[in-house]
XYZ file of C-alpha atoms in Angstrom:
658
model
C -76.079 -134.293 -56.984
C -78.793 -131.739 -57.737
C -77.782 -128.828 -59.874
C -79.984 -125.624 -59.232
C -79.438 -122.883 -61.622
C -80.098 -119.647 -59.813
C -80.425 -115.970 -60.546
C -77.199 -113.896 -61.750
C -76.586 -113.093 -58.097
C -76.572 -116.712 -57.142
C -75.488 -118.743 -60.261
C -74.732 -122.371 -60.539
C -75.664 -123.138 -56.895
C -75.325 -126.796 -56.299
C -76.330 -129.261 -53.523
C -73.917 -131.957 -52.749
C -75.233 -134.438 -50.371
C -73.208 -137.321 -48.908
C -75.537 -140.063 -50.281
C -74.923 -138.583 -53.865
C -71.052 -138.883 -53.862
C -70.930 -142.597 -54.593
C -73.313 -142.129 -57.503
C -71.206 -139.156 -58.807
C -68.161 -141.319 -58.598
C -69.468 -143.782 -61.106
C -69.267 -141.312 -63.759
C -65.558 -141.024 -63.511
C -63.168 -143.234 -65.513
C -62.401 -146.403 -63.673
C -59.498 -148.433 -65.136
C -60.032 -151.257 -62.800
C -57.109 -153.442 -64.248
C -54.605 -150.558 -64.434
C -52.199 -149.479 -61.905
C -52.714 -145.918 -60.772
C -49.862 -143.745 -61.720
C -50.172 -141.461 -58.675
C -51.017 -143.039 -55.297
C -53.174 -140.637 -53.171
C -53.532 -143.459 -50.504
C -49.946 -142.762 -49.758
C -50.154 -138.878 -49.424
C -48.483 -138.262 -46.028
C -46.983 -134.917 -45.235
C -45.343 -136.004 -42.133
C -43.238 -138.739 -43.562
C -42.571 -136.757 -46.684
C -41.225 -133.817 -44.852
C -37.459 -132.967 -44.960
C -37.819 -130.345 -42.266
C -40.474 -128.495 -40.126
C -40.530 -125.278 -42.190
C -43.636 -126.196 -44.356
C -44.850 -128.752 -47.111
C -48.053 -129.708 -48.582
C -48.863 -133.054 -50.268
C -52.205 -133.435 -51.755
C -54.584 -132.483 -49.098
C -52.046 -132.840 -46.313
C -49.756 -130.175 -44.979
C -47.293 -129.787 -42.219
C -44.799 -127.225 -40.932
C -44.382 -123.924 -39.044
C -44.848 -121.794 -42.231
C -47.469 -121.791 -44.917
C -48.036 -119.856 -48.078
C -49.176 -116.752 -46.116
C -46.789 -116.838 -43.161
C -43.140 -117.195 -43.369
C -40.901 -115.878 -40.506
C -43.879 -113.337 -39.736
C -44.606 -111.928 -43.327
C -46.580 -113.344 -46.321
C -44.458 -114.609 -49.328
C -47.569 -114.652 -51.470
C -48.478 -111.177 -50.765
C -44.967 -110.073 -51.393
C -44.941 -111.809 -54.851
C -42.596 -114.618 -54.016
C -44.341 -117.419 -55.507
C -43.003 -119.821 -58.070
C -44.366 -122.663 -60.050
C -41.920 -125.564 -60.710
C -39.163 -123.034 -59.484
C -40.006 -120.364 -62.167
C -41.114 -116.940 -61.382
C -45.075 -116.633 -61.120
C -47.029 -113.518 -60.154
C -50.302 -114.492 -58.844
C -53.715 -112.616 -58.808
C -55.039 -115.016 -56.210
C -53.866 -118.245 -54.474
C -53.805 -121.254 -57.027
C -56.908 -123.029 -55.653
C -57.691 -125.046 -58.701
C -56.852 -128.703 -59.228
C -53.776 -128.454 -61.359
C -51.423 -127.944 -58.378
C -50.577 -130.936 -56.442
C -48.659 -129.355 -53.563
C -46.076 -126.877 -52.533
C -42.831 -126.299 -50.457
C -41.530 -123.567 -48.533
C -38.077 -122.471 -49.570
C -36.602 -120.585 -46.494
C -33.177 -120.993 -44.729
C -31.523 -124.099 -45.587
C -34.102 -125.212 -48.254
C -33.347 -121.966 -50.101
C -29.671 -122.784 -50.329
C -28.723 -123.619 -54.087
C -32.110 -122.154 -55.136
C -31.666 -119.658 -57.939
C -32.757 -116.114 -57.115
C -33.923 -116.504 -53.471
C -36.187 -113.748 -51.828
C -36.564 -112.323 -48.412
C -39.604 -113.730 -46.386
C -38.863 -116.975 -48.299
C -40.496 -118.504 -51.595
C -43.622 -120.732 -51.897
C -42.886 -123.056 -54.661
C -45.870 -124.947 -56.257
C -45.724 -128.299 -58.176
C -48.058 -129.288 -60.638
C -49.690 -132.630 -61.483
C -47.886 -134.700 -64.191
C -48.412 -137.686 -66.063
C -46.101 -139.238 -68.441
C -47.964 -142.112 -70.010
C -49.695 -143.664 -66.960
C -53.291 -144.762 -66.605
C -55.109 -144.600 -63.527
C -57.610 -142.731 -61.364
C -58.014 -141.663 -57.649
C -60.928 -140.654 -55.830
C -61.448 -139.116 -52.272
C -65.062 -139.236 -50.931
C -64.992 -137.364 -47.497
C -67.488 -136.347 -44.741
C -65.777 -133.178 -43.671
C -66.020 -130.591 -41.045
C -69.296 -130.282 -39.401
C -70.816 -132.586 -42.022
C -69.430 -131.222 -45.265
C -69.833 -133.507 -48.239
C -66.651 -133.462 -50.352
C -65.655 -135.253 -53.594
C -62.112 -134.991 -55.053
C -61.131 -137.145 -58.109
C -58.222 -137.363 -60.526
C -57.939 -139.306 -63.696
C -54.681 -140.097 -65.434
C -54.804 -140.941 -69.317
C -51.886 -141.836 -71.434
C -51.072 -140.138 -74.907
C -48.353 -142.400 -75.657
C -45.437 -143.970 -73.815
C -44.150 -140.646 -72.568
C -46.996 -138.308 -72.625
C -50.329 -138.261 -70.704
C -53.225 -136.006 -69.317
C -54.340 -135.614 -65.790
C -57.926 -134.431 -65.137
C -59.022 -133.344 -61.736
C -62.228 -132.329 -59.867
C -63.145 -131.165 -56.528
C -66.714 -130.577 -55.367
C -67.480 -129.356 -51.759
C -70.525 -128.010 -50.042
C -68.772 -126.618 -47.139
C -70.138 -126.134 -43.564
C -68.580 -123.227 -42.340
C -66.960 -122.972 -38.892
C -68.709 -119.507 -38.561
C -72.064 -121.027 -39.418
C -73.765 -121.352 -42.739
C -72.964 -123.153 -45.947
C -70.854 -122.261 -49.029
C -70.410 -124.060 -52.209
C -66.981 -124.423 -53.938
C -65.807 -126.131 -56.913
C -62.326 -126.666 -58.337
C -61.306 -127.990 -62.045
C -57.877 -128.661 -63.581
C -56.227 -130.352 -66.246
C -52.556 -130.900 -67.199
C -50.982 -132.381 -70.304
C -47.342 -133.464 -69.741
C -44.831 -134.986 -72.323
C -41.383 -136.076 -71.959
C -39.810 -135.583 -75.327
C -36.354 -136.845 -74.390
C -34.741 -138.220 -71.243
C -34.723 -135.538 -68.644
C -36.888 -133.133 -70.495
C -40.427 -132.039 -69.452
C -43.301 -130.051 -70.976
C -46.345 -129.349 -68.895
C -49.284 -127.213 -69.987
C -52.072 -126.840 -67.498
C -55.438 -125.006 -66.741
C -57.382 -124.709 -63.491
C -60.389 -122.839 -62.040
C -61.560 -122.552 -58.642
C -64.919 -121.137 -57.717
C -66.565 -120.401 -54.384
C -70.050 -118.773 -53.925
C -72.995 -118.335 -51.617
C -70.210 -117.844 -48.970
C -71.707 -115.663 -45.847
C -69.425 -113.041 -44.709
C -68.838 -113.765 -40.986
C -68.696 -110.900 -38.534
C -65.315 -109.713 -37.231
C -65.093 -107.440 -34.094
C -62.776 -104.554 -33.151
C -62.781 -103.983 -29.280
C -63.002 -100.362 -28.267
C -60.704 -100.711 -25.393
C -58.206 -102.939 -23.625
C -60.517 -106.016 -23.481
C -61.229 -109.146 -25.423
C -64.691 -109.711 -27.122
C -67.047 -111.956 -24.939
C -66.859 -115.556 -25.896
C -70.079 -116.280 -27.858
C -71.449 -119.507 -29.354
C -69.601 -120.928 -32.226
C -71.100 -122.181 -35.207
C -74.117 -120.003 -35.091
C -74.962 -117.995 -37.991
C -74.767 -114.360 -37.465
C -74.156 -113.142 -40.994
C -76.604 -111.099 -42.759
C -78.356 -113.474 -45.198
C -77.890 -111.131 -47.932
C -74.129 -110.433 -47.491
C -72.847 -113.298 -49.763
C -69.545 -113.566 -51.205
C -68.746 -114.863 -54.979
C -65.299 -115.452 -56.137
C -63.862 -117.096 -59.167
C -59.920 -117.698 -59.641
C -58.377 -119.015 -62.809
C -54.859 -120.236 -63.665
C -53.444 -121.141 -67.072
C -49.856 -121.647 -68.058
C -47.008 -123.945 -69.284
C -43.717 -125.184 -68.141
C -40.932 -126.459 -70.135
C -37.574 -128.016 -68.640
C -35.357 -128.899 -71.560
C -31.677 -130.260 -71.121
C -29.148 -130.152 -73.945
C -26.134 -131.511 -72.661
C -24.403 -129.048 -70.391
C -26.890 -126.596 -71.220
C -30.351 -126.440 -69.892
C -33.431 -124.071 -70.790
C -36.326 -123.537 -68.373
C -39.225 -121.471 -69.379
C -42.560 -120.824 -67.790
C -45.575 -118.576 -68.825
C -48.633 -118.108 -66.449
C -51.891 -116.204 -66.457
C -53.470 -115.731 -63.340
C -56.948 -114.139 -62.905
C -59.502 -113.300 -60.157
C -63.074 -112.176 -60.544
C -65.106 -110.800 -57.503
C -68.588 -110.093 -58.844
C -69.986 -109.675 -55.109
C -68.334 -109.692 -51.799
C -69.066 -108.151 -48.264
C -67.411 -107.830 -44.980
C -69.315 -107.443 -41.607
C -67.317 -105.279 -39.146
C -68.611 -104.854 -35.486
C -66.621 -101.612 -34.829
C -66.095 -99.989 -31.463
C -67.099 -103.303 -29.720
C -68.169 -103.047 -25.995
C -67.350 -105.454 -23.305
C -70.959 -106.709 -23.189
C -70.634 -107.657 -26.979
C -72.822 -104.828 -28.372
C -71.714 -102.103 -31.010
C -73.014 -98.792 -31.822
C -71.843 -99.194 -35.385
C -72.165 -102.455 -37.239
C -70.920 -101.833 -40.585
C -71.353 -103.878 -43.680
C -68.749 -103.209 -46.359
C -70.285 -104.048 -49.885
C -67.994 -104.433 -52.941
C -68.064 -106.077 -56.129
C -67.301 -105.817 -59.952
C -63.722 -106.332 -59.068
C -61.034 -108.190 -61.177
C -57.484 -108.886 -61.259
C -55.264 -110.336 -64.084
C -51.651 -110.675 -64.290
C -49.489 -112.399 -66.775
C -46.001 -113.490 -65.794
C -43.138 -115.766 -66.637
C -39.610 -116.572 -66.744
C -36.859 -117.696 -69.431
C -33.786 -119.192 -67.688
C -30.784 -120.563 -69.322
C -28.333 -122.632 -67.298
C -24.767 -123.646 -68.386
C -23.203 -126.384 -66.035
C -19.408 -127.195 -66.021
C -17.023 -129.030 -63.818
C -13.321 -127.923 -63.154
C -11.500 -130.434 -60.885
C -13.615 -131.302 -57.937
C -15.820 -128.195 -58.252
C -19.156 -128.085 -60.108
C -20.300 -124.648 -61.470
C -23.628 -123.353 -62.708
C -24.176 -119.968 -64.699
C -27.664 -118.750 -64.860
C -29.137 -116.175 -67.119
C -32.791 -115.178 -66.366
C -35.320 -112.956 -67.881
C -38.656 -112.570 -66.001
C -41.475 -110.204 -66.078
C -45.252 -109.385 -65.327
C -47.941 -107.253 -66.579
C -51.064 -106.879 -64.426
C -54.313 -104.840 -64.459
C -56.489 -104.675 -61.463
C -59.891 -103.049 -61.189
C -60.852 -102.300 -57.590
C -62.577 -99.993 -55.059
C -65.983 -98.871 -55.343
C -66.986 -100.228 -51.929
C -69.776 -98.777 -49.954
C -69.914 -98.670 -46.081
C -73.279 -99.506 -44.861
C -73.871 -98.533 -41.176
C -76.485 -100.782 -39.601
C -76.232 -98.913 -36.413
C -76.637 -100.486 -32.987
C -76.122 -104.355 -32.961
C -74.723 -107.173 -30.901
C -72.344 -110.198 -31.443
C -74.161 -112.373 -29.027
C -77.156 -113.382 -31.177
C -78.450 -113.104 -34.726
C -79.421 -109.698 -35.646
C -80.780 -109.896 -39.324
C -81.663 -106.901 -41.225
C -83.474 -106.275 -44.252
C -81.236 -106.012 -47.515
C -80.948 -102.236 -48.274
C -80.907 -100.895 -51.652
C -77.411 -99.514 -52.641
C -75.372 -98.594 -55.618
C -71.510 -99.260 -55.492
C -69.146 -96.517 -56.381
C -66.913 -96.284 -59.447
C -63.921 -98.523 -59.671
C -60.073 -97.559 -59.840
C -57.514 -98.915 -62.230
C -54.183 -100.270 -61.200
C -51.738 -101.295 -63.671
C -48.315 -102.702 -63.008
C -45.391 -103.726 -65.308
C -42.023 -105.202 -64.201
C -39.212 -106.585 -66.086
C -36.052 -108.156 -64.608
C -32.741 -109.503 -65.863
C -30.786 -111.592 -63.410
C -27.489 -113.424 -63.370
C -26.526 -116.130 -60.967
C -23.425 -118.334 -60.411
C -23.030 -121.264 -58.154
C -20.058 -123.323 -57.128
C -20.301 -126.580 -55.324
C -17.701 -129.260 -53.932
C -19.858 -132.189 -52.757
C -19.216 -132.795 -49.123
C -17.115 -129.583 -48.597
C -19.016 -126.426 -49.505
C -21.451 -124.575 -51.742
C -21.554 -120.777 -52.802
C -24.478 -118.967 -54.506
C -24.527 -115.432 -55.907
C -27.021 -113.467 -57.907
C -27.675 -110.087 -58.953
C -30.870 -108.865 -60.574
C -31.795 -105.548 -62.333
C -35.348 -104.565 -62.629
C -37.609 -101.952 -64.092
C -40.951 -101.346 -62.375
C -43.797 -99.170 -63.289
C -47.138 -98.701 -61.341
C -50.088 -96.351 -62.349
C -53.039 -96.148 -60.416
C -55.938 -94.022 -61.712
C -58.473 -93.169 -59.094
C -62.161 -92.705 -60.161
C -62.552 -89.877 -57.496
C -61.301 -86.483 -58.706
C -60.328 -85.622 -54.985
C -57.605 -88.326 -55.082
C -54.344 -87.826 -56.695
C -53.344 -90.547 -59.140
C -50.228 -92.607 -58.493
C -47.251 -92.873 -60.869
C -44.189 -94.774 -59.767
C -41.187 -95.700 -61.647
C -38.268 -97.599 -60.101
C -35.210 -99.197 -61.313
C -34.099 -101.446 -58.307
C -31.019 -103.544 -58.152
C -31.165 -106.616 -55.889
C -29.003 -109.582 -55.267
C -28.078 -112.573 -52.976
C -25.219 -114.365 -51.541
C -25.805 -117.530 -49.773
C -23.564 -120.494 -49.049
C -22.827 -123.613 -46.806
C -19.940 -125.137 -45.380
C -19.445 -128.813 -44.110
C -17.816 -128.380 -40.823
C -18.014 -132.316 -40.267
C -19.427 -134.976 -42.296
C -22.742 -134.461 -40.587
C -22.654 -130.907 -39.561
C -23.177 -128.043 -42.077
C -22.960 -124.193 -41.504
C -25.274 -122.345 -43.857
C -26.170 -118.573 -44.191
C -26.712 -115.823 -46.530
C -27.898 -112.187 -47.316
C -30.744 -111.436 -49.626
C -32.154 -108.128 -50.858
C -35.501 -108.071 -52.481
C -38.096 -105.777 -54.160
C -41.607 -106.899 -53.175
C -45.215 -106.220 -53.526
C -46.939 -104.449 -50.505
C -49.975 -105.556 -48.655
C -53.408 -104.614 -50.113
C -55.413 -102.137 -47.652
C -57.744 -104.404 -45.679
C -61.620 -104.118 -45.371
C -61.511 -102.055 -42.293
C -59.524 -99.282 -44.398
C -61.306 -96.278 -45.776
C -59.190 -96.758 -48.864
C -59.793 -100.583 -48.902
C -58.178 -102.482 -51.821
C -55.355 -99.771 -52.346
C -51.929 -101.479 -53.049
C -48.713 -99.328 -52.310
C -46.005 -99.189 -54.645
C -43.446 -102.265 -54.338
C -40.965 -102.333 -51.417
C -37.218 -102.824 -50.881
C -36.657 -105.442 -48.229
C -33.589 -107.301 -46.899
C -32.838 -110.649 -45.043
C -29.915 -111.982 -43.343
C -29.908 -115.673 -41.825
C -27.112 -118.102 -40.320
C -27.789 -121.651 -39.212
C -26.563 -125.158 -38.866
C -27.909 -128.509 -39.934
C -26.960 -131.843 -38.180
C -27.742 -135.084 -39.591
C -28.056 -137.559 -36.746
C -27.351 -141.436 -37.579
C -30.148 -142.865 -39.340
C -32.698 -140.442 -40.713
C -33.282 -137.550 -38.403
C -32.133 -134.009 -39.322
C -31.821 -130.966 -37.020
C -31.872 -127.568 -38.507
C -31.277 -124.219 -36.336
C -31.121 -120.760 -37.547
C -31.110 -117.064 -36.732
C -32.715 -114.422 -39.106
C -33.538 -110.675 -39.541
C -35.918 -109.419 -42.038
C -36.668 -105.838 -42.540
C -39.207 -104.015 -44.574
C -41.547 -100.924 -44.613
C -44.580 -101.244 -42.325
C -48.078 -100.477 -43.483
C -51.286 -100.458 -41.427
C -53.969 -98.199 -40.494
C -53.655 -94.706 -39.073
C -55.765 -92.731 -36.724
C -58.207 -92.017 -39.688
C -58.203 -95.727 -40.792
C -56.292 -94.866 -43.789
C -53.993 -97.625 -44.753
C -50.350 -96.228 -45.422
C -46.760 -96.693 -44.450
C -46.280 -95.857 -40.766
C -42.488 -96.880 -40.355
C -40.428 -99.745 -40.806
C -40.837 -103.300 -39.491
C -38.084 -105.699 -38.607
C -38.418 -109.290 -37.592
C -35.458 -111.006 -35.607
C -35.878 -114.489 -34.694
C -34.837 -118.013 -34.275
C -36.166 -121.171 -35.639
C -35.743 -124.753 -34.979
C -36.429 -128.100 -36.964
C -36.393 -131.570 -36.061
C -37.656 -134.117 -38.684
C -37.198 -137.641 -39.680
C -37.719 -141.165 -38.771
C -36.726 -141.916 -35.202
C -37.897 -145.534 -35.091
C -39.266 -147.871 -37.908
C -42.709 -146.725 -38.674
C -42.429 -143.642 -36.440
C -41.845 -140.263 -38.061
C -41.875 -136.937 -36.265
C -41.811 -133.207 -37.311
C -41.203 -130.642 -34.606
C -40.237 -127.030 -34.878
C -40.432 -123.841 -33.213
C -39.872 -120.158 -34.272
C -39.304 -117.104 -31.805
C -39.784 -113.859 -33.356
C -39.185 -110.424 -32.123
C -41.212 -108.221 -34.291
C -40.639 -104.421 -33.953
C -41.833 -101.139 -35.579
C -39.431 -98.367 -35.899
C -41.466 -95.050 -36.372
C -41.904 -91.460 -35.140
C -45.285 -92.718 -34.129
C -43.933 -95.167 -31.730
C -41.491 -92.593 -30.319
C -44.648 -90.246 -29.836
C -46.433 -93.072 -28.151
C -49.287 -93.012 -30.710
C -48.876 -96.626 -31.636
C -47.237 -99.747 -30.000
C -43.685 -100.982 -30.770
C -45.213 -104.385 -32.226
C -47.280 -104.954 -35.254
C -50.771 -106.078 -34.726
C -51.755 -109.626 -34.954
C -48.051 -110.867 -34.329
C -46.980 -113.245 -31.556
C -43.587 -114.194 -30.212
C -43.685 -117.856 -30.375
C -44.986 -120.627 -32.640
C -44.345 -124.298 -31.856
C -45.438 -127.662 -33.684
C -45.145 -131.323 -33.182
C -46.315 -133.850 -35.521
C -45.817 -137.702 -35.221
C -46.853 -140.400 -37.259
C -46.847 -143.988 -36.121
C -47.351 -146.882 -38.344
C -47.619 -150.118 -36.330
C -45.512 -153.246 -36.711
C -42.407 -151.403 -37.598
C -43.965 -149.389 -40.448
C -45.495 -152.584 -42.064
C -49.193 -152.624 -40.417
C -52.167 -151.217 -42.426
C -52.946 -149.110 -39.324
C -51.234 -145.847 -38.381
C -51.977 -143.026 -36.056
C -51.060 -139.372 -36.153
C -51.017 -136.470 -33.786
C -50.495 -132.699 -34.387
C -49.908 -130.184 -31.558
C -49.849 -126.426 -32.376
C -48.956 -123.837 -29.766
C -49.208 -120.137 -30.340
C -48.327 -117.509 -27.912
C -50.227 -114.358 -27.212
C -51.130 -112.010 -30.141
C -50.965 -108.378 -30.323
C -54.676 -107.167 -30.379
C -54.558 -103.601 -30.997
C -52.374 -100.741 -32.556
C -51.293 -99.459 -28.953
C -50.033 -102.931 -27.899
C -52.164 -102.834 -24.699
C -54.525 -105.721 -25.681
C -53.166 -109.334 -26.176
C -55.133 -112.255 -27.503
C -54.459 -115.277 -24.968
C -51.863 -117.926 -25.876
C -53.516 -121.266 -26.977
C -52.614 -124.834 -27.954
C -54.624 -127.187 -30.119
C -54.322 -130.901 -30.503
C -55.489 -132.911 -33.606
C -55.588 -136.539 -33.797
C -55.758 -138.836 -36.835
C -55.853 -142.421 -38.185
C -55.117 -144.207 -41.482
C -56.230 -147.833 -42.389
C -54.967 -149.247 -45.596
C -56.915 -152.062 -47.278
C -57.973 -153.396 -50.628
C -61.338 -152.499 -52.017
C -62.507 -154.211 -55.265
C -59.044 -154.980 -56.048
C -57.799 -151.372 -55.639
C -55.558 -149.868 -52.860
C -57.839 -147.888 -50.489
C -57.380 -145.752 -47.370
C -59.620 -144.916 -44.692
C -58.469 -141.632 -43.214
C -60.413 -140.140 -39.920
C -59.258 -136.939 -38.154
C -60.483 -134.929 -35.200
C -59.196 -131.311 -34.940
C -59.032 -129.246 -31.832
C -59.702 -132.376 -29.751
C -59.978 -130.340 -26.429
C -62.307 -127.823 -28.000
C -60.219 -124.946 -27.014
C -61.777 -121.297 -27.470
C -59.116 -119.349 -28.966
C -58.958 -115.895 -30.879
C -57.207 -115.057 -34.312
C -56.140 -111.518 -34.773
C -55.708 -110.074 -38.303
C -52.877 -107.490 -39.114
C -55.825 -104.726 -38.994
C -56.827 -105.873 -35.414
C -60.001 -107.701 -36.350
C -60.855 -110.606 -33.812
C -62.463 -113.876 -34.865
C -62.674 -117.059 -32.874
C -60.850 -120.262 -34.066
C -62.729 -123.377 -35.069
C -64.339 -125.593 -32.434
C -63.903 -129.267 -32.193
C -64.793 -131.091 -35.562
C -64.016 -134.233 -37.277
C -63.826 -135.857 -40.706
C -63.625 -139.166 -42.363
C -62.554 -139.919 -45.935
C -62.393 -142.812 -48.138
C -59.434 -142.560 -50.616
C -58.955 -145.124 -53.596
C -56.363 -145.552 -56.151
C -58.486 -146.959 -59.085
């Protein structure tokens, strides 16, 4: 690896070549005779999944939903994130190497989960090491030839304590063309002071830089952008993005007989010294535009400190187990944003490179956004195993938001609110294998930040009141197959761009839908995860009644289907296994009027695993081909920006438990 120290504009750029990866790996701890505490060669999201609603394990993920999309909404944008089950407000996604995976808590998986939230919860888990010694390494030749190194080392600090150190280096060949660098670092210290107790402190950082801003297009009519060559670099050579995310914190889970104390404190930060957006507005059918706009921004930061203290009392009365929970949670955040400059390059095209000289510009003054929120919650649960469960909670919050705009023409924002939210959920065993579940949840959530196409880019409206109701069944087939089916409805205010490209509240948005999950082992060695979600997303607004906007939000689709299968030969004993992933997405709404639709598409991914011994260590060869049929499809953002989906690409990785 060669480390090149550049200017302040492009600091710390590295060149990571495939041939240098094994040399770099020699610098890692290599306890050859030790048993690795965590086996990365066994990471497999398909075989670990309990349902089809979303789970990640290491670098593998599976499911209908992800951290940015649950039932048509984003739990992370809404502030519905947790770390080890405890409240966590994030300035950015935890991209460092302290997080080992996540699980989407929605529907049945949210049953029995204290203080659920509308649109679901993304619950992150941490690396932990209680006295183990070992190391793991992943050398990957990734998409379009991207060299990647991921490494973890576990070091003991006694019989019940240890350290995990993690590293991620990647020189990423972007699917839009060009190359970007990113690096992730992480460390955790874990201790088990007594049986059942855990204390974990962690720190992580994720940085990406020299990242080209790919162009996105906004058709000026009821037509799709023309298909253009994928992987061709169309970005302006000077429009490079730089982003640094940090996450620090600690979690303690301390049982004291019938009492339990859980506490978590987290600090999440984001630094954006330089970023750009490349917008081909008013795109014509021939791929040309009269106004290619570069939105330059920078010197932005976002810091938020959050945490939760939870005390739980468990008791048993006859056949019934009870839990009483008192929770105090809060967050304090400060965000510096704004100051963007819109640079109109004039006439341009989407079909071929159109590089321009870097203009001289000065960013405008930044705005300051401060938010404080404190909440006290009470929850009660009652369970009779094999019979029923009932969970209820109520939370009283105090919310303050102050936005000081630098421009004297804009009125500052002052919001004070004291919302009361709550939930009532439960499940009943109709038979030994059939469970009926459901619930109603009212929440208080953050709103989306104004996108790059908005003239008020970066603005964040005050928090919103939301609600969700769902009802479903789970049936456990003989063996290890579980079927989950549910109906749901979610309502929240609808924000998007108006006719003046101002991001503001335009009405209310209700998502009604049905979801289906089938997961488990159908034969020895053969696991499947299959699911579908059907969503009728509707806007209620005077603008809809007047015909100024359509009744469905931009970027939404009515149907998403997945099918994943992992087949390990010889009844699950062979070193060789194959996997397939099929994702089908129906047409997406492409403009505010609802008169343009991005076509439906289905992609197929294929993979293979081969397990073997290398120098006495467990090793895995992992090969994948994504978008096997090389389908050309469009993705539409919530603001109406079109961007093509990645073309066919492959990867191969060597993973070792050292």
